Each structure stands twice: as C-alpha cells, then as structure tokens.
Amino acid sequence: MENFQYSNPNPNYGATDFIETPEFELSDYLFPVDGLNDDFLLQNEMTSEFIQSISSYSNPAPSSTNNIKCTKGVKKYNKVIAKSRVAFRFKSDLEVLDDGFKWRKYGKKMVKNSPNPRNYYKCSTGGCNVKKRVERDNDDSSYVITTYEGIHNHESPCVLHFTQFPPNIPTYGLHNLHL
DNA sequence: CGCATTTGACCCGCGC
DNA sequence: GCGCGGGTCAAATGCG
C-alpha cells in the first residue's frame, strides 16, 4: 500500500515485470479529494483514508439494525464510482498507453494555457461508459497525463491475471497498479 | 466496404 | 443574457 509500481499490462510482459525506465515511469498520481468532488488532491501516495472511504461505501458494515445505512452506503458508492476520476502522470513518448482496454477517440480540443491538445476517449465495450482524457503536461511535454472517469462494468479483455486489487478498490482499468 | 479517426459545429454550465 | 471554455456530436475523411 505504501508504494505504487507500474507494470505493462501487455501479456507479453510477465506479471512481475515492472517497468522502471526513465522513459516510462509512474511519477505522480492524483485522486479525487472526495469521489463527488471535481477537485483533485495531488498525493505522493494513496492515503489509507481514501482506501477506507471507498471500502466503506462498497462494504457498509452489515448490521441487522441499520439496513437504511447500508442502502445509503451502496447508493453513495455507486454514485462515487460513476463520477470518480483519477489522473495519472507518466513520462512517455507515446500519447496512448496500452492499458488493456479498447478505446474509441471521440474528441480533441485545444485547452487554454496549454500548447497541447487534449484527447477524449470512450471505452468501446458496449454499455461501458468509462471515459478517459489524454493530454501532455504543459510544463514538461515529455509527460502525459491520463485521466480516467468512471469504472469499467466489465473485465479488461487481456489482463485478467493482473487483477491484484483488493475487491473493494476500483481499478479504473489500471490493473497494473499493485497495492 | 466497414470501421475508426478527424475536426468543426454544437451544447451546456458558469461567471460576469 | 452573453461570452467563454470545456466537453461531445456527427459528418467527412482516412485507412485496413
């Protein structure tokens, strides 16, 4: 839990083949301060508070005397994962990272105060509304910022054996992050 | 020819 | 109400 590592989800790489080259490293990652909030908190590590807050939504403590609270927990969890966003910042020459999912590009936009365009993708799996944005860091264009929004309602087509997340933690399609 | 990508138009929320 | 900026749509285009 205390550190992240990135491994390529490509099956050609072994499950334990972490990539730590200067060209392709996980440098920062951002999590929403609150799943319902648009603001991001830059964190150097995923806090246990965040883990626990998500876990408490998906696993409201079973209580025969408090079913209402359990229902609320599930509803809030569903709302959180539908809107949850997480951004990753990679050093990469490539715009598109193979995260094991199939994406369809649906938009491209120049954003203010940045010389680089922002690209918009949707998960092309039917019924899955997960989106992602990809843009280059305007401070250091050797970095790529990928923002995922929503949780896949299906498994990744090619990285089943990478599912090492605890069951309560949304993976954002990033099975390559090992907690 | 079928499908993904491109790209300008359109939409919508927000601040003034 | 209007303009701006970000997000999405969809017709045109490209590519296998």
PDB file of C-alpha atoms (C1' of nucleotides) in Angstrom:
ATOM      1  CA  MET A   1       0.000   0.000   0.000  1.00  0.00           C
ATOM      2  CA  GLU A   2       2.836   2.351   0.665  1.00  0.00           C
ATOM      3  CA  ASN A   3       4.198   2.450  -2.831  1.00  0.00           C
ATOM      4  CA  PHE A   4       2.992   2.122  -6.367  1.00  0.00           C
ATOM      5  CA  GLN A   5       4.668   0.399  -9.208  1.00  0.00           C
ATOM      6  CA  TYR A   6       3.710   0.347 -12.800  1.00  0.00           C
ATOM      7  CA  SER A   7       3.792  -2.755 -14.917  1.00  0.00           C
ATOM      8  CA  ASN A   8       2.850  -3.019 -18.539  1.00  0.00           C
ATOM      9  CA  PRO A   9      -0.463  -4.866 -18.863  1.00  0.00           C
ATOM     10  CA  ASN A  10       0.697  -6.331 -22.136  1.00  0.00           C
ATOM     11  CA  PRO A  11       0.587 -10.104 -21.640  1.00  0.00           C
ATOM     12  CA  ASN A  12       3.992 -10.315 -23.254  1.00  0.00           C
ATOM     13  CA  TYR A  13       5.351  -8.902 -20.072  1.00  0.00           C
ATOM     14  CA  GLY A  14       5.414 -11.117 -17.023  1.00  0.00           C
ATOM     15  CA  ALA A  15       3.178 -10.196 -14.141  1.00  0.00           C
ATOM     16  CA  THR A  16       6.169  -9.177 -12.134  1.00  0.00           C
ATOM     17  CA  ASP A  17       7.978  -7.295 -14.866  1.00  0.00           C
ATOM     18  CA  PHE A  18       7.776  -3.768 -13.603  1.00  0.00           C
ATOM     19  CA  ILE A  19       8.970  -1.074 -15.896  1.00  0.00           C
ATOM     20  CA  GLU A  20      11.108   1.465 -14.178  1.00  0.00           C
ATOM     21  CA  THR A  21      12.848   3.012 -17.123  1.00  0.00           C
ATOM     22  CA  PRO A  22      13.233   6.783 -17.217  1.00  0.00           C
ATOM     23  CA  GLU A  23      11.138   6.853 -20.373  1.00  0.00           C
ATOM     24  CA  PHE A  24       8.138   5.266 -18.794  1.00  0.00           C
ATOM     25  CA  GLU A  25       7.595   5.668 -15.142  1.00  0.00           C
ATOM     26  CA  LEU A  26       4.727   6.438 -12.864  1.00  0.00           C
ATOM     27  CA  SER A  27       5.764   9.739 -11.417  1.00  0.00           C
ATOM     28  CA  ASP A  28       2.664  11.139  -9.777  1.00  0.00           C
ATOM     29  CA  TYR A  29      -0.877  10.132  -9.377  1.00  0.00           C
ATOM     30  CA  LEU A  30      -3.860  12.091  -8.319  1.00  0.00           C
ATOM     31  CA  PHE A  31      -7.011  11.081  -6.622  1.00  0.00           C
ATOM     32  CA  PRO A  32     -10.201  12.967  -6.058  1.00  0.00           C
ATOM     33  CA  VAL A  33     -10.328  14.567  -2.635  1.00  0.00           C
ATOM     34  CA  ASP A  34     -13.811  13.142  -2.445  1.00  0.00           C
ATOM     35  CA  GLY A  35     -15.416  10.971  -5.070  1.00  0.00           C
ATOM     36  CA  LEU A  36     -18.129  13.578  -5.574  1.00  0.00           C
ATOM     37  CA  ASN A  37     -15.751  16.480  -5.857  1.00  0.00           C
ATOM     38  CA  ASP A  38     -14.174  17.653  -9.073  1.00  0.00           C
ATOM     39  CA  ASP A  39     -11.064  18.858  -7.347  1.00  0.00           C
ATOM     40  CA  PHE A  40      -8.039  16.666  -7.304  1.00  0.00           C
ATOM     41  CA  LEU A  41      -5.619  16.284  -4.491  1.00  0.00           C
ATOM     42  CA  LEU A  42      -2.085  15.718  -5.584  1.00  0.00           C
ATOM     43  CA  GLN A  43      -0.771  12.962  -3.437  1.00  0.00           C
ATOM     44  CA  ASN A  44       2.534  11.243  -3.258  1.00  0.00           C
ATOM     45  CA  GLU A  45       0.810   8.186  -2.012  1.00  0.00           C
ATOM     46  CA  MET A  46      -2.668   6.816  -1.885  1.00  0.00           C
ATOM     47  CA  THR A  47      -3.831   7.527   1.604  1.00  0.00           C
ATOM     48  CA  SER A  48      -5.346   4.856   3.753  1.00  0.00           C
ATOM     49  CA  GLU A  49      -8.187   7.293   4.427  1.00  0.00           C
ATOM     50  CA  PHE A  50      -9.129   7.230   0.759  1.00  0.00           C
ATOM     51  CA  ILE A  51      -8.978   3.443   0.654  1.00  0.00           C
ATOM     52  CA  GLN A  52     -11.135   3.213   3.717  1.00  0.00           C
ATOM     53  CA  SER A  53     -13.650   5.743   2.456  1.00  0.00           C
ATOM     54  CA  ILE A  54     -14.165   3.786  -0.749  1.00  0.00           C
ATOM     55  CA  SER A  55     -14.229   0.496   1.095  1.00  0.00           C
ATOM     56  CA  SER A  56     -16.860   1.793   3.467  1.00  0.00           C
ATOM     57  CA  TYR A  57     -19.075   2.682   0.504  1.00  0.00           C
ATOM     58  CA  SER A  58     -18.813  -0.729  -1.072  1.00  0.00           C
ATOM     59  CA  ASN A  59     -18.892  -2.619   2.181  1.00  0.00           C
ATOM     60  CA  PRO A  60     -21.216  -0.908   4.582  1.00  0.00           C
ATOM     61  CA  ALA A  61     -20.896  -2.759   7.802  1.00  0.00           C
ATOM     62  CA  PRO A  62     -23.555  -5.466   7.843  1.00  0.00           C
ATOM     63  CA  SER A  63     -25.982  -4.594  10.531  1.00  0.00           C
ATOM     64  CA  SER A  64     -29.405  -6.055  11.052  1.00  0.00           C
ATOM     65  CA  THR A  65     -30.343  -2.939  12.976  1.00  0.00           C
ATOM     66  CA  ASN A  66     -29.232  -0.429  10.378  1.00  0.00           C
ATOM     67  CA  ASN A  67     -30.336  -1.512   6.908  1.00  0.00           C
ATOM     68  CA  ILE A  68     -31.049   2.046   5.880  1.00  0.00           C
ATOM     69  CA  LYS A  69     -27.478   2.985   6.418  1.00  0.00           C
ATOM     70  CA  CYS A  70     -26.313   0.041   4.352  1.00  0.00           C
ATOM     71  CA  THR A  71     -28.541   1.072   1.426  1.00  0.00           C
ATOM     72  CA  LYS A  72     -27.234   4.586   1.627  1.00  0.00           C
ATOM     73  CA  GLY A  73     -23.716   3.285   1.605  1.00  0.00           C
ATOM     74  CA  VAL A  74     -24.311   1.278  -1.570  1.00  0.00           C
ATOM     75  CA  LYS A  75     -26.033   4.196  -3.264  1.00  0.00           C
ATOM     76  CA  LYS A  76     -23.277   6.556  -2.370  1.00  0.00           C
ATOM     77  CA  TYR A  77     -20.711   4.058  -3.551  1.00  0.00           C
ATOM     78  CA  ASN A  78     -22.469   3.702  -6.895  1.00  0.00           C
ATOM     79  CA  LYS A  79     -22.550   7.466  -7.236  1.00  0.00           C
ATOM     80  CA  VAL A  80     -18.914   7.748  -6.332  1.00  0.00           C
ATOM     81  CA  ILE A  81     -17.695   5.184  -8.814  1.00  0.00           C
ATOM     82  CA  ALA A  82     -19.861   6.612 -11.602  1.00  0.00           C
ATOM     83  CA  LYS A  83     -18.267  10.017 -11.204  1.00  0.00           C
ATOM     84  CA  SER A  84     -14.931   9.110  -9.810  1.00  0.00           C
ATOM     85  CA  ARG A  85     -11.941  10.334 -11.662  1.00  0.00           C
ATOM     86  CA  VAL A  86      -8.335   9.544 -11.285  1.00  0.00           C
ATOM     87  CA  ALA A  87      -5.408  11.046 -13.112  1.00  0.00           C
ATOM     88  CA  PHE A  88      -2.012   9.572 -13.752  1.00  0.00           C
ATOM     89  CA  ARG A  89       1.045  11.369 -14.967  1.00  0.00           C
ATOM     90  CA  PHE A  90       3.522   9.324 -16.936  1.00  0.00           C
ATOM     91  CA  LYS A  91       6.760  10.127 -18.612  1.00  0.00           C
ATOM     92  CA  SER A  92       6.193   8.699 -22.036  1.00  0.00           C
ATOM     93  CA  ASP A  93       6.917   9.368 -25.649  1.00  0.00           C
ATOM     94  CA  LEU A  94       3.652   7.742 -26.601  1.00  0.00           C
ATOM     95  CA  GLU A  95       0.326   9.513 -26.266  1.00  0.00           C
ATOM     96  CA  VAL A  96      -1.660   6.360 -25.839  1.00  0.00           C
ATOM     97  CA  LEU A  97      -0.821   3.853 -23.143  1.00  0.00           C
ATOM     98  CA  ASP A  98      -1.948   0.311 -23.684  1.00  0.00           C
ATOM     99  CA  ASP A  99      -3.954  -0.215 -20.535  1.00  0.00           C
ATOM    100  CA  GLY A 100      -5.615  -3.347 -21.879  1.00  0.00           C
ATOM    101  CA  PHE A 101      -8.911  -1.695 -22.801  1.00  0.00           C
ATOM    102  CA  LYS A 102     -10.176  -0.740 -26.216  1.00  0.00           C
ATOM    103  CA  TRP A 103     -10.804   2.985 -26.571  1.00  0.00           C
ATOM    104  CA  ARG A 104     -12.564   4.967 -29.257  1.00  0.00           C
ATOM    105  CA  LYS A 105     -11.471   8.528 -29.746  1.00  0.00           C
ATOM    106  CA  TYR A 106     -14.375  10.941 -29.902  1.00  0.00           C
ATOM    107  CA  GLY A 107     -12.913  14.391 -29.486  1.00  0.00           C
ATOM    108  CA  LYS A 108      -9.885  16.573 -29.491  1.00  0.00           C
ATOM    109  CA  LYS A 109      -9.644  20.039 -28.060  1.00  0.00           C
ATOM    110  CA  MET A 110      -7.061  22.696 -27.567  1.00  0.00           C
ATOM    111  CA  VAL A 111      -7.206  23.802 -23.969  1.00  0.00           C
ATOM    112  CA  LYS A 112      -6.437  27.275 -22.770  1.00  0.00           C
ATOM    113  CA  ASN A 113      -2.997  27.939 -21.316  1.00  0.00           C
ATOM    114  CA  SER A 114      -1.602  24.848 -22.909  1.00  0.00           C
ATOM    115  CA  PRO A 115       0.085  24.378 -26.276  1.00  0.00           C
ATOM    116  CA  ASN A 116      -1.003  20.759 -26.334  1.00  0.00           C
ATOM    117  CA  PRO A 117      -4.350  19.334 -27.367  1.00  0.00           C
ATOM    118  CA  ARG A 118      -6.476  17.217 -25.085  1.00  0.00           C
ATOM    119  CA  ASN A 119      -7.839  13.988 -26.491  1.00  0.00           C
ATOM    120  CA  TYR A 120     -11.075  12.350 -25.428  1.00  0.00           C
ATOM    121  CA  TYR A 121     -11.692   8.614 -25.471  1.00  0.00           C
ATOM    122  CA  LYS A 122     -14.580   6.343 -24.593  1.00  0.00           C
ATOM    123  CA  CYS A 123     -14.350   2.689 -23.729  1.00  0.00           C
ATOM    124  CA  SER A 124     -15.612   0.950 -26.845  1.00  0.00           C
ATOM    125  CA  THR A 125     -17.072  -2.004 -24.951  1.00  0.00           C
ATOM    126  CA  GLY A 126     -20.837  -1.909 -25.270  1.00  0.00           C
ATOM    127  CA  GLY A 127     -22.660  -0.486 -22.277  1.00  0.00           C
ATOM    128  CA  CYS A 128     -19.463   0.684 -20.629  1.00  0.00           C
ATOM    129  CA  ASN A 129     -19.432   4.445 -20.202  1.00  0.00           C
ATOM    130  CA  VAL A 130     -15.908   4.890 -18.969  1.00  0.00           C
ATOM    131  CA  LYS A 131     -14.096   7.849 -20.458  1.00  0.00           C
ATOM    132  CA  LYS A 132     -10.547   8.987 -20.414  1.00  0.00           C
ATOM    133  CA  ARG A 133      -8.715  12.157 -21.342  1.00  0.00           C
ATOM    134  CA  VAL A 134      -5.145  12.241 -22.504  1.00  0.00           C
ATOM    135  CA  GLU A 135      -3.025  15.354 -22.685  1.00  0.00           C
ATOM    136  CA  ARG A 136       0.573  16.365 -22.396  1.00  0.00           C
ATOM    137  CA  ASP A 137       1.794  18.211 -19.369  1.00  0.00           C
ATOM    138  CA  ASN A 138       2.099  21.827 -20.387  1.00  0.00           C
ATOM    139  CA  ASP A 139       5.072  22.308 -18.088  1.00  0.00           C
ATOM    140  CA  ASP A 140       7.018  19.315 -19.270  1.00  0.00           C
ATOM    141  CA  SER A 141       5.755  17.940 -22.547  1.00  0.00           C
ATOM    142  CA  SER A 142       7.663  14.710 -22.045  1.00  0.00           C
ATOM    143  CA  TYR A 143       4.941  13.776 -19.564  1.00  0.00           C
ATOM    144  CA  VAL A 144       1.496  12.512 -20.434  1.00  0.00           C
ATOM    145  CA  ILE A 145      -1.463  12.993 -18.127  1.00  0.00           C
ATOM    146  CA  THR A 146      -4.193  10.380 -18.435  1.00  0.00           C
ATOM    147  CA  THR A 147      -7.452  10.938 -16.591  1.00  0.00           C
ATOM    148  CA  TYR A 148      -9.937   8.111 -16.176  1.00  0.00           C
ATOM    149  CA  GLU A 149     -13.573   8.788 -15.358  1.00  0.00           C
ATOM    150  CA  GLY A 150     -15.873   6.023 -14.192  1.00  0.00           C
ATOM    151  CA  ILE A 151     -15.347   2.358 -13.529  1.00  0.00           C
ATOM    152  CA  HIS A 152     -15.476  -0.326 -16.183  1.00  0.00           C
ATOM    153  CA  ASN A 153     -18.500  -2.592 -15.921  1.00  0.00           C
ATOM    154  CA  HIS A 154     -16.508  -5.437 -17.406  1.00  0.00           C
ATOM    155  CA  GLU A 155     -13.116  -7.008 -17.128  1.00  0.00           C
ATOM    156  CA  SER A 156     -10.197  -5.965 -19.208  1.00  0.00           C
ATOM    157  CA  PRO A 157     -10.061  -8.095 -22.350  1.00  0.00           C
ATOM    158  CA  CYS A 158      -6.475  -9.170 -21.847  1.00  0.00           C
ATOM    159  CA  VAL A 159      -5.271  -8.701 -18.296  1.00  0.00           C
ATOM    160  CA  LEU A 160      -7.401 -10.946 -16.145  1.00  0.00           C
ATOM    161  CA  HIS A 161      -4.338 -12.215 -14.366  1.00  0.00           C
ATOM    162  CA  PHE A 162      -3.421  -8.699 -13.359  1.00  0.00           C
ATOM    163  CA  THR A 163      -6.374  -8.207 -11.068  1.00  0.00           C
ATOM    164  CA  GLN A 164      -4.471  -7.851  -7.872  1.00  0.00           C
ATOM    165  CA  PHE A 165      -6.596  -5.112  -6.415  1.00  0.00           C
ATOM    166  CA  PRO A 166      -8.449  -5.804  -3.244  1.00  0.00           C
ATOM    167  CA  PRO A 167     -12.076  -6.432  -4.185  1.00  0.00           C
ATOM    168  CA  ASN A 168     -13.268  -3.146  -2.753  1.00  0.00           C
ATOM    169  CA  ILE A 169     -10.909  -0.902  -4.634  1.00  0.00           C
ATOM    170  CA  PRO A 170     -11.991   0.346  -8.025  1.00  0.00           C
ATOM    171  CA  THR A 171      -9.287  -0.396 -10.546  1.00  0.00           C
ATOM    172  CA  TYR A 172     -10.081   2.303 -13.103  1.00  0.00           C
ATOM    173  CA  GLY A 173      -8.893  -0.231 -15.608  1.00  0.00           C
ATOM    174  CA  LEU A 174      -5.438   0.054 -14.179  1.00  0.00           C
ATOM    175  CA  HIS A 175      -4.731  -3.495 -13.221  1.00  0.00           C
ATOM    176  CA  ASN A 176      -1.112  -2.654 -13.453  1.00  0.00           C
ATOM    177  CA  LEU A 177      -1.017  -0.837 -10.136  1.00  0.00           C
ATOM    178  CA  HIS A 178      -0.065  -3.156  -7.341  1.00  0.00           C
ATOM    179  CA  LEU A 179      -1.232  -2.201  -3.915  1.00  0.00           C
TER     180      LEU A 179
ATOM    181  C1'  DC B   1     -16.633  -1.533 -47.792  1.00  0.00           C
ATOM    182  C1'  DG B   2     -16.668  -1.233 -42.871  1.00  0.00           C
ATOM    183  C1'  DC B   3     -14.843   0.854 -39.150  1.00  0.00           C
ATOM    184  C1'  DA B   4     -12.010   4.234 -36.554  1.00  0.00           C
ATOM    185  C1'  DT B   5     -10.393   8.859 -36.548  1.00  0.00           C
ATOM    186  C1'  DT B   6     -10.615  13.685 -37.560  1.00  0.00           C
ATOM    187  C1'  DT B   7     -12.416  18.063 -36.881  1.00  0.00           C
ATOM    188  C1'  DG B   8     -15.624  21.899 -37.000  1.00  0.00           C
ATOM    189  C1'  DA B   9     -20.103  22.591 -35.044  1.00  0.00           C
ATOM    190  C1'  DC B  10     -22.897  22.342 -31.336  1.00  0.00           C
ATOM    191  C1'  DC B  11     -24.151  22.202 -26.417  1.00  0.00           C
ATOM    192  C1'  DC B  12     -24.015  23.459 -21.703  1.00  0.00           C
ATOM    193  C1'  DG B  13     -22.559  25.296 -17.349  1.00  0.00           C
ATOM    194  C1'  DC B  14     -20.544  29.126 -15.182  1.00  0.00           C
ATOM    195  C1'  DG B  15     -19.038  33.806 -14.197  1.00  0.00           C
ATOM    196  C1'  DC B  16     -19.739  38.463 -15.127  1.00  0.00           C
TER     197       DC B  16
ATOM    198  C1'  DG C   1     -28.322  37.479 -21.222  1.00  0.00           C
ATOM    199  C1'  DC C   2     -23.966  36.907 -23.181  1.00  0.00           C
ATOM    200  C1'  DG C   3     -19.468  35.227 -23.946  1.00  0.00           C
ATOM    201  C1'  DC C   4     -16.071  31.920 -22.862  1.00  0.00           C
ATOM    202  C1'  DG C   5     -14.161  27.462 -22.125  1.00  0.00           C
ATOM    203  C1'  DG C   6     -14.548  22.648 -21.837  1.00  0.00           C
ATOM    204  C1'  DG C   7     -16.919  18.519 -23.394  1.00  0.00           C
ATOM    205  C1'  DT C   8     -19.466  15.924 -27.014  1.00  0.00           C
ATOM    206  C1'  DC C   9     -21.577  15.005 -31.526  1.00  0.00           C
ATOM    207  C1'  DA C  10     -21.551  13.617 -36.061  1.00  0.00           C
ATOM    208  C1'  DA C  11     -20.456  14.182 -40.989  1.00  0.00           C
ATOM    209  C1'  DA C  12     -16.446  13.822 -43.605  1.00  0.00           C
ATOM    210  C1'  DT C  13     -12.324  11.624 -44.224  1.00  0.00           C
ATOM    211  C1'  DG C  14      -8.823   8.101 -43.946  1.00  0.00           C
ATOM    212  C1'  DC C  15      -7.242   3.511 -43.707  1.00  0.00           C
ATOM    213  C1'  DG C  16      -7.176  -1.591 -43.472  1.00  0.00           C
TER     214       DG C  16
END
